[in-house]
CSV table of C-alpha atoms in Angstrom, one decimal:
chain,number,residue,atom,x,y,z
A,1,UNK,CA,183.3,-81.4,71.3
A,2,UNK,CA,179.8,-83.1,71.0
A,3,UNK,CA,179.4,-85.5,68.1
A,4,UNK,CA,176.1,-85.7,66.1
A,5,UNK,CA,173.8,-88.6,67.0
A,6,UNK,CA,173.4,-91.0,64.0
A,7,UNK,CA,170.0,-92.6,63.7
A,8,UNK,CA,170.0,-95.9,61.9
A,9,UNK,CA,167.2,-97.1,59.6
A,10,UNK,CA,165.1,-99.2,62.1
A,11,UNK,CA,163.6,-102.7,61.6
A,12,UNK,CA,160.3,-101.8,59.9
A,13,UNK,CA,158.7,-105.2,60.2
A,14,UNK,CA,159.3,-109.0,60.2
A,15,UNK,CA,161.5,-110.1,57.4
A,16,UNK,CA,162.1,-106.6,56.0
A,17,UNK,CA,165.8,-105.8,55.4
A,18,UNK,CA,165.5,-102.7,53.2
A,19,UNK,CA,163.3,-99.8,52.3
A,20,UNK,CA,163.1,-97.3,49.5
A,21,UNK,CA,163.6,-93.7,50.5
A,22,UNK,CA,160.6,-91.8,49.0
A,23,UNK,CA,161.2,-88.3,50.3
A,24,UNK,CA,162.7,-86.3,53.1
A,25,UNK,CA,160.4,-84.4,55.4
A,26,UNK,CA,163.3,-82.3,56.8
A,27,UNK,CA,166.4,-80.5,55.5
A,28,UNK,CA,169.9,-79.9,56.7
A,29,UNK,CA,169.6,-77.1,59.2
A,30,UNK,CA,166.1,-77.9,60.4
A,31,UNK,CA,165.6,-78.1,64.2
A,32,UNK,CA,163.6,-81.2,65.0
A,33,UNK,CA,162.0,-82.6,68.1
A,34,UNK,CA,161.6,-86.2,69.5
A,35,UNK,CA,159.1,-88.2,67.4
A,36,UNK,CA,159.0,-85.7,64.5
A,37,UNK,CA,158.5,-87.5,61.2
A,38,UNK,CA,161.8,-87.0,59.2
A,39,UNK,CA,161.3,-89.3,56.1
A,40,UNK,CA,158.9,-91.3,54.1
A,41,UNK,CA,160.1,-94.8,53.2
A,42,UNK,CA,158.4,-97.5,51.3
A,43,UNK,CA,158.9,-101.1,52.3
A,44,UNK,CA,157.8,-104.2,50.6
A,45,UNK,CA,154.6,-104.0,52.7
A,46,UNK,CA,153.6,-100.4,53.3
A,47,UNK,CA,154.5,-96.7,53.1
A,48,UNK,CA,155.5,-95.4,56.5
A,49,UNK,CA,156.8,-92.1,58.0
A,50,UNK,CA,159.8,-92.6,60.2
A,51,UNK,CA,160.1,-90.3,63.2
A,52,UNK,CA,163.3,-89.3,64.9
A,53,UNK,CA,164.2,-90.5,68.4
A,54,UNK,CA,166.5,-87.5,68.8
A,55,UNK,CA,166.0,-83.8,69.3
A,56,UNK,CA,168.4,-81.3,67.8
A,57,UNK,CA,169.5,-79.9,64.4
A,58,UNK,CA,169.7,-82.0,61.3
A,59,UNK,CA,173.3,-82.4,60.3
A,60,UNK,CA,173.3,-85.0,57.6
A,61,UNK,CA,170.7,-86.7,55.4
A,62,UNK,CA,172.1,-90.1,54.5
A,63,UNK,CA,170.5,-90.9,51.2
A,64,UNK,CA,168.6,-89.5,48.2
A,65,UNK,CA,164.9,-90.0,47.3
A,66,UNK,CA,164.6,-93.2,45.2
A,67,UNK,CA,167.6,-94.8,46.9
A,68,UNK,CA,167.2,-98.2,48.6
A,69,UNK,CA,168.5,-98.2,52.1
A,70,UNK,CA,169.5,-101.2,54.2
A,71,UNK,CA,168.1,-101.7,57.7
A,72,UNK,CA,170.8,-100.8,60.3
A,73,UNK,CA,172.5,-98.3,58.0
A,74,UNK,CA,172.6,-94.5,58.8
A,75,UNK,CA,169.5,-92.6,57.9
A,76,UNK,CA,170.0,-89.2,59.5
A,77,UNK,CA,172.6,-87.5,61.8
A,78,UNK,CA,171.3,-85.0,64.4
A,79,UNK,CA,173.4,-82.5,66.3
A,80,UNK,CA,172.2,-82.3,69.9
A,81,UNK,CA,170.6,-79.2,71.2
A,82,UNK,CA,173.2,-76.7,72.2
A,83,UNK,CA,175.9,-78.3,70.0
A,84,UNK,CA,177.5,-77.1,66.8
A,85,UNK,CA,175.3,-76.1,63.8
A,86,UNK,CA,174.4,-78.5,61.1
A,87,UNK,CA,177.1,-79.7,58.8
A,88,UNK,CA,177.1,-80.5,55.1
A,89,UNK,CA,178.0,-84.1,55.1
A,90,UNK,CA,179.2,-87.0,57.3
A,91,UNK,CA,182.8,-86.4,56.3
A,92,UNK,CA,182.7,-82.7,57.2
A,93,UNK,CA,184.3,-81.8,60.6
A,94,UNK,CA,181.9,-80.7,63.4
A,95,UNK,CA,182.9,-77.4,65.0
A,96,UNK,CA,182.7,-77.4,68.8
A,97,UNK,CA,180.6,-74.5,70.1
A,98,UNK,CA,182.3,-71.8,72.1
A,99,UNK,CA,179.9,-72.3,75.1
A,100,UNK,CA,177.0,-74.6,75.8
A,101,UNK,CA,174.0,-72.9,77.4
A,102,UNK,CA,172.7,-74.7,80.5
A,103,UNK,CA,169.1,-74.1,79.5
A,104,UNK,CA,169.7,-75.7,76.0
A,105,UNK,CA,171.5,-78.6,77.6
A,106,UNK,CA,168.7,-79.2,80.0
A,107,UNK,CA,166.2,-79.1,77.3
A,108,UNK,CA,168.1,-81.7,75.3
A,109,UNK,CA,168.4,-84.0,78.4
A,110,UNK,CA,164.7,-83.8,79.0
A,111,UNK,CA,163.9,-84.6,75.4
A,112,UNK,CA,166.3,-87.5,75.5
A,113,UNK,CA,164.5,-88.8,78.6
A,114,UNK,CA,161.2,-88.7,76.7
A,115,UNK,CA,162.5,-90.8,73.8
A,116,UNK,CA,161.8,-94.5,73.9
A,117,UNK,CA,163.5,-95.5,70.6
A,118,UNK,CA,160.3,-96.9,69.1
A,119,UNK,CA,160.4,-95.4,65.7
A,120,UNK,CA,157.3,-96.4,63.7
A,121,UNK,CA,154.4,-94.0,63.5
A,122,UNK,CA,151.8,-95.0,66.0
A,123,UNK,CA,154.4,-96.5,68.3
A,124,UNK,CA,156.5,-93.4,68.9
A,125,UNK,CA,157.8,-92.1,72.1
A,126,UNK,CA,155.6,-90.3,74.6
A,127,UNK,CA,155.8,-86.5,74.7
A,128,UNK,CA,156.9,-86.2,71.0
A,129,UNK,CA,155.2,-83.3,69.2
A,130,UNK,CA,156.4,-83.6,65.7
A,131,UNK,CA,156.7,-79.8,65.4
A,132,UNK,CA,159.3,-78.5,62.9
A,133,UNK,CA,160.9,-75.1,62.8
A,134,UNK,CA,163.9,-73.9,60.9
A,135,UNK,CA,166.8,-72.7,63.0
A,136,UNK,CA,168.4,-69.4,62.4
A,137,UNK,CA,170.6,-70.3,59.5
A,138,UNK,CA,174.4,-69.9,59.6
A,139,UNK,CA,176.3,-68.3,56.7
A,140,UNK,CA,177.2,-71.8,55.6
A,141,UNK,CA,173.6,-73.0,55.7
A,142,UNK,CA,172.4,-69.9,53.8
A,143,UNK,CA,174.8,-70.7,51.1
A,144,UNK,CA,173.5,-74.3,50.9
A,145,UNK,CA,169.7,-73.5,51.0
A,146,UNK,CA,168.7,-70.2,49.3
A,147,UNK,CA,165.8,-68.3,50.8
A,148,UNK,CA,163.8,-68.9,47.6
A,149,UNK,CA,164.2,-72.7,48.0
A,150,UNK,CA,163.2,-72.6,51.6
A,151,UNK,CA,160.1,-70.6,50.7
A,152,UNK,CA,159.2,-73.0,48.0
A,153,UNK,CA,159.6,-75.9,50.4
A,154,UNK,CA,157.4,-74.2,53.0
A,155,UNK,CA,154.8,-73.5,50.3
A,156,UNK,CA,154.8,-77.2,49.2
A,157,UNK,CA,154.3,-78.3,52.8
A,158,UNK,CA,151.3,-75.9,53.2
A,159,UNK,CA,149.9,-77.3,50.0
A,160,UNK,CA,150.0,-80.9,51.2
A,161,UNK,CA,147.7,-80.1,54.1
A,162,UNK,CA,144.0,-79.6,53.9
A,163,UNK,CA,142.9,-76.0,54.5
A,164,UNK,CA,141.2,-75.6,57.8
A,165,UNK,CA,142.1,-79.2,58.9
A,166,UNK,CA,145.6,-79.3,60.3
A,167,UNK,CA,145.8,-83.1,60.8
A,168,UNK,CA,144.6,-84.1,57.4
A,169,UNK,CA,147.6,-84.5,55.2
A,170,UNK,CA,147.6,-85.7,51.6
A,171,UNK,CA,148.5,-89.4,51.3
A,172,UNK,CA,152.3,-90.0,50.6
A,173,UNK,CA,151.2,-92.1,47.6
A,174,UNK,CA,149.3,-89.2,46.2
A,175,UNK,CA,152.2,-86.8,46.8
A,176,UNK,CA,154.6,-89.2,45.2
A,177,UNK,CA,152.3,-89.5,42.1
A,178,UNK,CA,152.1,-85.8,41.8
A,179,UNK,CA,155.8,-85.4,42.2
A,180,UNK,CA,156.6,-88.1,39.6
A,181,UNK,CA,154.3,-86.4,37.0
A,182,UNK,CA,155.3,-82.8,37.8
A,183,UNK,CA,151.9,-81.9,39.2
A,184,UNK,CA,151.7,-78.8,41.5
A,185,UNK,CA,149.3,-79.8,44.3
A,186,UNK,CA,148.5,-76.1,44.8
A,187,UNK,CA,146.7,-76.0,41.5
A,188,UNK,CA,144.3,-78.9,42.3
A,189,UNK,CA,140.9,-78.7,44.0
A,190,UNK,CA,140.5,-81.8,46.2
A,191,UNK,CA,137.4,-83.9,45.9
A,192,UNK,CA,137.8,-85.5,49.3
A,193,UNK,CA,136.6,-84.5,52.7
A,194,UNK,CA,137.5,-80.9,53.7
A,195,UNK,CA,139.1,-80.5,50.2
A,196,UNK,CA,141.5,-83.4,50.6
A,197,UNK,CA,143.3,-84.1,47.4
A,198,UNK,CA,142.7,-87.7,46.4
A,199,UNK,CA,144.5,-90.0,43.9
A,200,UNK,CA,141.6,-89.6,41.4
A,201,UNK,CA,142.2,-85.8,41.4
A,202,UNK,CA,145.9,-86.2,40.4
A,203,UNK,CA,145.0,-88.9,37.8
A,204,UNK,CA,142.3,-86.6,36.3
A,205,UNK,CA,144.9,-83.8,36.1
A,206,UNK,CA,147.5,-86.1,34.4
A,207,UNK,CA,144.9,-87.6,32.0
A,208,UNK,CA,142.3,-84.9,31.2
A,209,UNK,CA,139.2,-85.8,29.4
A,210,UNK,CA,139.8,-85.9,25.6
A,211,UNK,CA,138.6,-83.0,23.5
A,212,UNK,CA,136.3,-83.9,20.7
A,213,UNK,CA,137.3,-82.0,17.5
A,214,UNK,CA,135.3,-81.7,14.2
A,215,UNK,CA,136.3,-84.2,11.6
A,216,UNK,CA,139.0,-83.1,9.2
A,217,UNK,CA,140.3,-80.3,11.5
A,218,UNK,CA,142.7,-82.3,13.6
A,219,UNK,CA,146.3,-82.3,12.3
A,220,UNK,CA,148.1,-85.5,11.9
A,221,UNK,CA,150.8,-85.8,14.5
A,222,UNK,CA,153.6,-88.1,15.1
A,223,UNK,CA,153.2,-89.8,18.5
A,224,UNK,CA,155.6,-88.4,21.1
A,225,UNK,CA,158.1,-90.9,22.5
A,226,UNK,CA,160.0,-90.1,25.7
A,227,UNK,CA,163.8,-90.2,25.6
A,228,UNK,CA,163.9,-93.2,28.0
A,229,UNK,CA,161.4,-95.2,25.9
A,230,UNK,CA,163.1,-94.3,22.7
A,231,UNK,CA,166.5,-95.4,24.1
A,232,UNK,CA,164.9,-98.7,25.3
A,233,UNK,CA,163.4,-99.4,22.0
A,234,UNK,CA,166.7,-99.2,20.2
A,235,UNK,CA,168.1,-101.8,22.7
A,236,UNK,CA,167.8,-105.4,21.4
A,237,UNK,CA,167.4,-108.6,23.3
A,238,UNK,CA,170.3,-111.0,22.5
A,239,UNK,CA,168.3,-114.2,22.9
A,240,UNK,CA,165.1,-113.3,20.9
A,241,UNK,CA,166.4,-110.6,18.6
A,242,UNK,CA,163.4,-108.4,19.6
A,243,UNK,CA,163.7,-104.8,20.6
A,244,UNK,CA,163.3,-104.0,24.3
A,245,UNK,CA,160.5,-101.6,24.9
A,246,UNK,CA,161.2,-101.0,28.6
A,247,UNK,CA,162.8,-102.2,31.8
A,248,UNK,CA,161.3,-102.2,35.3
A,249,UNK,CA,163.2,-102.8,38.4
A,250,UNK,CA,161.9,-105.6,40.7
A,251,UNK,CA,161.6,-103.9,44.0
A,252,UNK,CA,159.1,-103.1,46.8
A,253,UNK,CA,156.1,-105.3,46.9
A,254,UNK,CA,156.9,-107.1,43.7
A,255,UNK,CA,160.3,-108.0,45.0
A,256,UNK,CA,158.9,-109.3,48.3
A,257,UNK,CA,156.2,-111.3,46.5
A,258,UNK,CA,158.7,-112.9,44.1
A,259,UNK,CA,161.0,-113.9,46.9
A,260,UNK,CA,158.2,-115.4,49.0
A,261,UNK,CA,156.7,-117.3,46.1
A,262,UNK,CA,160.1,-118.7,45.0
A,263,UNK,CA,160.8,-119.8,48.6
A,264,UNK,CA,157.4,-121.4,48.8
A,265,UNK,CA,157.9,-123.4,45.6
A,266,UNK,CA,161.4,-124.5,46.6
A,267,UNK,CA,160.6,-125.5,50.2
A,268,UNK,CA,157.0,-126.7,50.3
A,269,UNK,CA,156.0,-130.1,48.8
A,270,UNK,CA,152.5,-128.9,47.9
A,271,UNK,CA,149.5,-130.8,46.6
A,272,UNK,CA,146.2,-129.5,45.3
A,273,UNK,CA,142.6,-130.8,45.6
A,274,UNK,CA,139.5,-129.2,44.3
A,275,UNK,CA,135.7,-129.6,44.1
A,276,UNK,CA,132.7,-128.0,42.4
A,277,UNK,CA,130.1,-126.6,44.8
A,278,UNK,CA,126.5,-125.7,44.4
A,279,UNK,CA,126.4,-122.3,46.1
A,280,UNK,CA,122.7,-121.6,45.3
A,281,UNK,CA,121.5,-121.9,48.9
A,282,UNK,CA,124.2,-119.5,50.1
A,283,UNK,CA,123.4,-116.9,47.4
A,284,UNK,CA,119.7,-117.1,48.3
A,285,UNK,CA,120.4,-116.8,52.0
A,286,UNK,CA,122.4,-113.7,51.5
A,287,UNK,CA,119.7,-112.2,49.2
A,288,UNK,CA,117.1,-112.8,51.9
A,289,UNK,CA,119.3,-111.1,54.5
A,290,UNK,CA,119.9,-108.2,52.2
A,291,UNK,CA,116.2,-107.7,51.6
A,292,UNK,CA,115.7,-107.6,55.4
A,293,UNK,CA,118.7,-105.4,56.2
A,294,UNK,CA,120.4,-103.9,53.1
A,295,UNK,CA,123.0,-101.9,55.0
A,296,UNK,CA,124.4,-104.7,57.3
A,297,UNK,CA,124.5,-107.8,55.1
A,298,UNK,CA,127.8,-109.6,55.0
A,299,UNK,CA,129.3,-110.3,51.6
A,300,UNK,CA,129.7,-113.9,50.3
A,301,UNK,CA,133.4,-113.9,51.1
A,302,UNK,CA,132.6,-113.2,54.7
A,303,UNK,CA,130.3,-116.2,54.9
A,304,UNK,CA,133.0,-118.4,53.3
A,305,UNK,CA,135.6,-117.0,55.7
A,306,UNK,CA,133.3,-118.0,58.6
A,307,UNK,CA,133.1,-121.6,57.2
A,308,UNK,CA,136.9,-121.7,56.7
A,309,UNK,CA,137.6,-120.7,60.3
A,310,UNK,CA,135.2,-123.4,61.5
A,311,UNK,CA,136.8,-126.0,59.2
A,312,UNK,CA,140.3,-125.1,60.5
A,313,UNK,CA,139.1,-125.8,64.0
A,314,UNK,CA,138.1,-129.3,62.9
A,315,UNK,CA,141.3,-129.8,60.8
A,316,UNK,CA,143.9,-127.9,62.8
A,317,UNK,CA,146.8,-129.4,60.8
A,318,UNK,CA,146.1,-126.8,58.1
A,319,UNK,CA,146.3,-124.0,60.6
A,320,UNK,CA,149.9,-124.7,61.6
A,321,UNK,CA,153.5,-123.9,60.6
A,322,UNK,CA,156.7,-125.9,60.2
A,323,UNK,CA,159.8,-124.5,62.0
A,324,UNK,CA,163.3,-125.8,62.7
A,325,UNK,CA,163.4,-127.6,66.0
A,326,UNK,CA,167.2,-127.2,66.5
A,327,UNK,CA,169.8,-130.0,66.7
A,328,UNK,CA,168.5,-133.4,67.5
A,329,UNK,CA,170.1,-136.8,67.6
A,330,UNK,CA,169.7,-137.1,63.9
A,331,UNK,CA,170.8,-133.6,63.1
A,332,UNK,CA,168.7,-130.5,62.5
A,333,UNK,CA,165.0,-131.3,62.8
A,334,UNK,CA,161.7,-129.8,62.2
A,335,UNK,CA,158.4,-129.5,64.2
A,336,UNK,CA,154.9,-128.6,63.4
A,337,UNK,CA,153.6,-125.7,65.5
A,338,UNK,CA,149.9,-125.6,65.9
A,339,UNK,CA,148.1,-122.3,66.8
A,340,UNK,CA,145.4,-121.6,69.4
A,341,UNK,CA,143.3,-119.4,67.1
A,342,UNK,CA,143.1,-118.4,63.4
A,343,UNK,CA,144.5,-115.3,61.8
A,344,UNK,CA,142.8,-115.5,58.4
A,345,UNK,CA,144.7,-113.9,55.5
A,346,UNK,CA,143.0,-112.9,52.3
A,347,UNK,CA,144.5,-111.8,49.0
A,348,UNK,CA,143.8,-108.2,48.0
A,349,UNK,CA,144.9,-106.7,44.7
A,350,UNK,CA,146.3,-103.1,45.0
A,351,UNK,CA,148.1,-100.6,42.9
A,352,UNK,CA,151.3,-101.7,44.6
A,353,UNK,CA,150.7,-105.4,43.9
A,354,UNK,CA,149.1,-108.4,45.6
A,355,UNK,CA,148.9,-107.9,49.4
A,356,UNK,CA,147.7,-110.4,52.0
A,357,UNK,CA,146.4,-108.7,55.2
A,358,UNK,CA,145.1,-110.9,57.9
A,359,UNK,CA,142.1,-110.8,60.2
A,360,UNK,CA,143.4,-111.4,63.7
A,361,UNK,CA,141.5,-114.0,65.7
A,362,UNK,CA,139.1,-114.5,62.8
A,363,UNK,CA,137.7,-117.7,64.5
A,364,UNK,CA,136.1,-115.5,67.2
A,365,UNK,CA,134.2,-113.2,64.8
A,366,UNK,CA,130.8,-113.5,63.3
A,367,UNK,CA,130.1,-113.2,59.5
A,368,UNK,CA,129.2,-109.5,60.0
A,369,UNK,CA,132.3,-108.8,62.0
A,370,UNK,CA,134.5,-110.6,59.4
A,371,UNK,CA,132.9,-108.6,56.6
A,372,UNK,CA,133.6,-105.3,58.4
A,373,UNK,CA,137.2,-106.3,59.1
A,374,UNK,CA,137.8,-107.5,55.5
A,375,UNK,CA,136.5,-104.2,54.2
A,376,UNK,CA,138.6,-102.2,56.6
A,377,UNK,CA,141.8,-104.1,55.9
A,378,UNK,CA,141.2,-103.9,52.1
A,379,UNK,CA,141.0,-100.1,52.4
A,380,UNK,CA,144.1,-99.9,54.5
A,381,UNK,CA,146.3,-101.9,52.2
A,382,UNK,CA,145.1,-100.0,49.1
A,383,UNK,CA,146.1,-96.8,50.8
A,384,UNK,CA,149.5,-98.2,51.6
A,385,UNK,CA,149.0,-97.8,55.4
A,386,UNK,CA,148.9,-101.4,56.5
A,387,UNK,CA,151.2,-102.2,59.4
A,388,UNK,CA,153.7,-105.1,59.3
A,389,UNK,CA,151.6,-106.9,61.9
A,390,UNK,CA,148.5,-106.7,59.7
A,391,UNK,CA,150.5,-108.1,56.7
A,392,UNK,CA,152.7,-110.7,58.3
A,393,UNK,CA,150.6,-112.5,60.9
A,394,UNK,CA,148.4,-114.9,58.9
A,395,UNK,CA,148.1,-118.6,59.7
A,396,UNK,CA,145.9,-119.5,56.6
A,397,UNK,CA,145.0,-117.7,53.4
A,398,UNK,CA,141.7,-117.3,51.6
A,399,UNK,CA,142.0,-116.2,48.0
A,400,UNK,CA,138.9,-115.0,46.1
A,401,UNK,CA,140.2,-115.0,42.5
A,402,UNK,CA,136.7,-115.3,41.2
A,403,UNK,CA,136.6,-111.5,41.2
A,404,UNK,CA,138.9,-111.7,38.2
A,405,UNK,CA,136.4,-113.8,36.3
A,406,UNK,CA,138.3,-117.1,36.5
A,407,UNK,CA,137.0,-120.5,37.8
A,408,UNK,CA,140.1,-122.1,39.3
A,409,UNK,CA,143.8,-121.7,40.1
A,410,UNK,CA,146.5,-123.8,41.6
A,411,UNK,CA,147.6,-121.1,44.0
A,412,UNK,CA,151.0,-120.9,45.6
A,413,UNK,CA,151.0,-121.2,49.4
A,414,UNK,CA,151.8,-118.0,51.3
A,415,UNK,CA,155.0,-119.1,53.0
A,416,UNK,CA,155.4,-119.9,55.9
A,417,UNK,CA,151.7,-121.0,56.1
A,418,UNK,CA,150.8,-124.5,55.0
A,419,UNK,CA,147.5,-124.0,53.1
A,420,UNK,CA,145.6,-121.6,50.9
A,421,UNK,CA,141.9,-122.0,49.7
A,422,UNK,CA,140.9,-120.4,46.4
A,423,UNK,CA,137.3,-119.5,45.5
A,424,UNK,CA,136.4,-119.2,41.8
A,425,UNK,CA,133.6,-117.2,40.2
A,426,UNK,CA,130.0,-118.1,40.9
A,427,UNK,CA,128.2,-118.8,37.7
A,428,UNK,CA,125.0,-120.5,36.4
A,429,UNK,CA,125.7,-124.1,35.4
A,430,UNK,CA,123.6,-127.2,34.7
A,431,UNK,CA,123.4,-129.3,37.9
A,432,UNK,CA,121.6,-132.5,38.9
A,433,UNK,CA,119.2,-131.9,41.8
A,434,UNK,CA,117.2,-134.8,43.1
A,435,UNK,CA,117.7,-136.7,39.9
A,436,UNK,CA,116.7,-133.8,37.7
A,437,UNK,CA,118.7,-131.3,35.7
A,438,UNK,CA,118.5,-127.7,36.9
A,439,UNK,CA,120.4,-124.5,36.6
A,440,UNK,CA,122.3,-123.7,39.8
A,441,UNK,CA,124.9,-121.2,41.1
A,442,UNK,CA,128.1,-123.1,41.0
A,443,UNK,CA,131.6,-122.2,42.1
A,444,UNK,CA,134.9,-124.1,42.4
A,445,UNK,CA,137.0,-124.5,45.6
A,446,UNK,CA,140.7,-125.2,45.3
A,447,UNK,CA,142.9,-126.2,48.3
A,448,UNK,CA,146.6,-126.2,48.0
A,449,UNK,CA,148.3,-127.7,51.1
A,450,UNK,CA,151.7,-128.6,52.5
A,451,UNK,CA,152.0,-132.4,52.3
A,452,UNK,CA,154.4,-132.4,55.2
A,453,UNK,CA,151.7,-131.4,57.7
A,454,UNK,CA,148.9,-133.6,56.5
A,455,UNK,CA,147.8,-136.1,53.9
A,456,UNK,CA,145.0,-136.1,51.3
A,457,UNK,CA,142.5,-137.4,53.8
A,458,UNK,CA,142.8,-134.3,56.0
A,459,UNK,CA,142.9,-131.9,53.1
A,460,UNK,CA,139.9,-133.6,51.5
A,461,UNK,CA,138.0,-133.5,54.8
A,462,UNK,CA,138.6,-129.8,55.2
A,463,UNK,CA,137.6,-129.0,51.6
A,464,UNK,CA,134.5,-131.1,51.9
A,465,UNK,CA,133.5,-129.4,55.2
A,466,UNK,CA,133.7,-125.9,53.6
A,467,UNK,CA,131.9,-127.2,50.5
A,468,UNK,CA,129.1,-128.7,52.5
A,469,UNK,CA,128.7,-125.5,54.5
A,470,UNK,CA,128.3,-123.5,51.3
A,471,UNK,CA,125.7,-125.9,50.0
A,472,UNK,CA,123.8,-126.0,53.4
A,473,UNK,CA,124.7,-122.6,55.0
A,474,UNK,CA,121.6,-122.5,57.3
A,475,UNK,CA,122.3,-125.7,59.2
A,476,UNK,CA,126.0,-125.0,59.5
A,477,UNK,CA,125.6,-121.4,60.7
A,478,UNK,CA,123.1,-122.6,63.4
A,479,UNK,CA,125.9,-124.8,64.8
A,480,UNK,CA,128.7,-122.1,64.8
């Protein structure tokens, strides 16, 4: 009797111990091949499709959409090729087949040889094809999945692909939004390339443009309140006596951010220094470059990023990390680990929360190359497709909160890094130039640093270096 192979939810990235099951891409009774995507899961960092390292027939799906699964716990059970048909649950007995065909067994062995066990999309096993086909259903399977349901599932799969473009599949985030709001993707006309259905298409369907009606003809209606909201409103908070209008579970990105920020505050003795900077010369430099080459001019953030990487080379203490050094004569110790290179993280606001992707080896890139990589990574994280390596490998963070219209902020260090530089909005301010009052483009730089790795002299030296580079960009760029 051959037992089903149980595939455990793999480690999806550094520090991630759980993932939310968004949807299943297969059903009990499906025949799957090595590396075929079987489920969509959402971690605290990104949305990923998990492929199967096994070939065979789906026997058990361990979990329901919306459920949070722990890493290392069963995700799916697969009956090997040539073994008994799919079963209903993990507790159900597996019937041993009357005979095992040699050809089927050989196929299974060959597919097992092809599997490497690497389970993340983009790192799958060689030879995997990801082709799904439904096996000939047994009587038991037919009872579980009616033909109408199977047909509806096949129709939904067809509708999530772009006509005439087999590889273009609608984003999992878009499909999830459509599912949550009861939108049939088959009724939408995509505005993307080759008819791809975009997020804006689903949002437009959910919130159609308001219809203007003549005055006095519109009936007075009582606003509709959902059952969940109505129930929440009747709930009263014991401490304040106010009604509770809603409850939101802390999970996914918000849960990860909360845990990381709390750890940063509890472990890092941080200090903050700041300075106002005359950015007029930098703004004028970029304007001149834009006039000469409008399509390939880096943004202001890319120039500042270039100055930051240069500053970190001069003050490497801020491009380090504190780690446990093991047992020493005095007990458990710590050591400061310095890095040969800079992975520059930058804060990006997305629909899933604040994300911090990092530009690898940023110290080796020009301002134009930094600008291109910042734009690429921003697009990736907003689509929910960033890899754990892109989100967890930073050594220092640059935070442009000026885009939110604020001047300054005492930012929280992105643990386990030891520093974060914030840039406020650039606005016109009165400024003394050569003894005379003038209107200049002024911004505020704020550096929060870990006082264990350096003192105020080092932090002030780094901050002043970046400020001087912004005020005199031409001379600094000539030396980089």
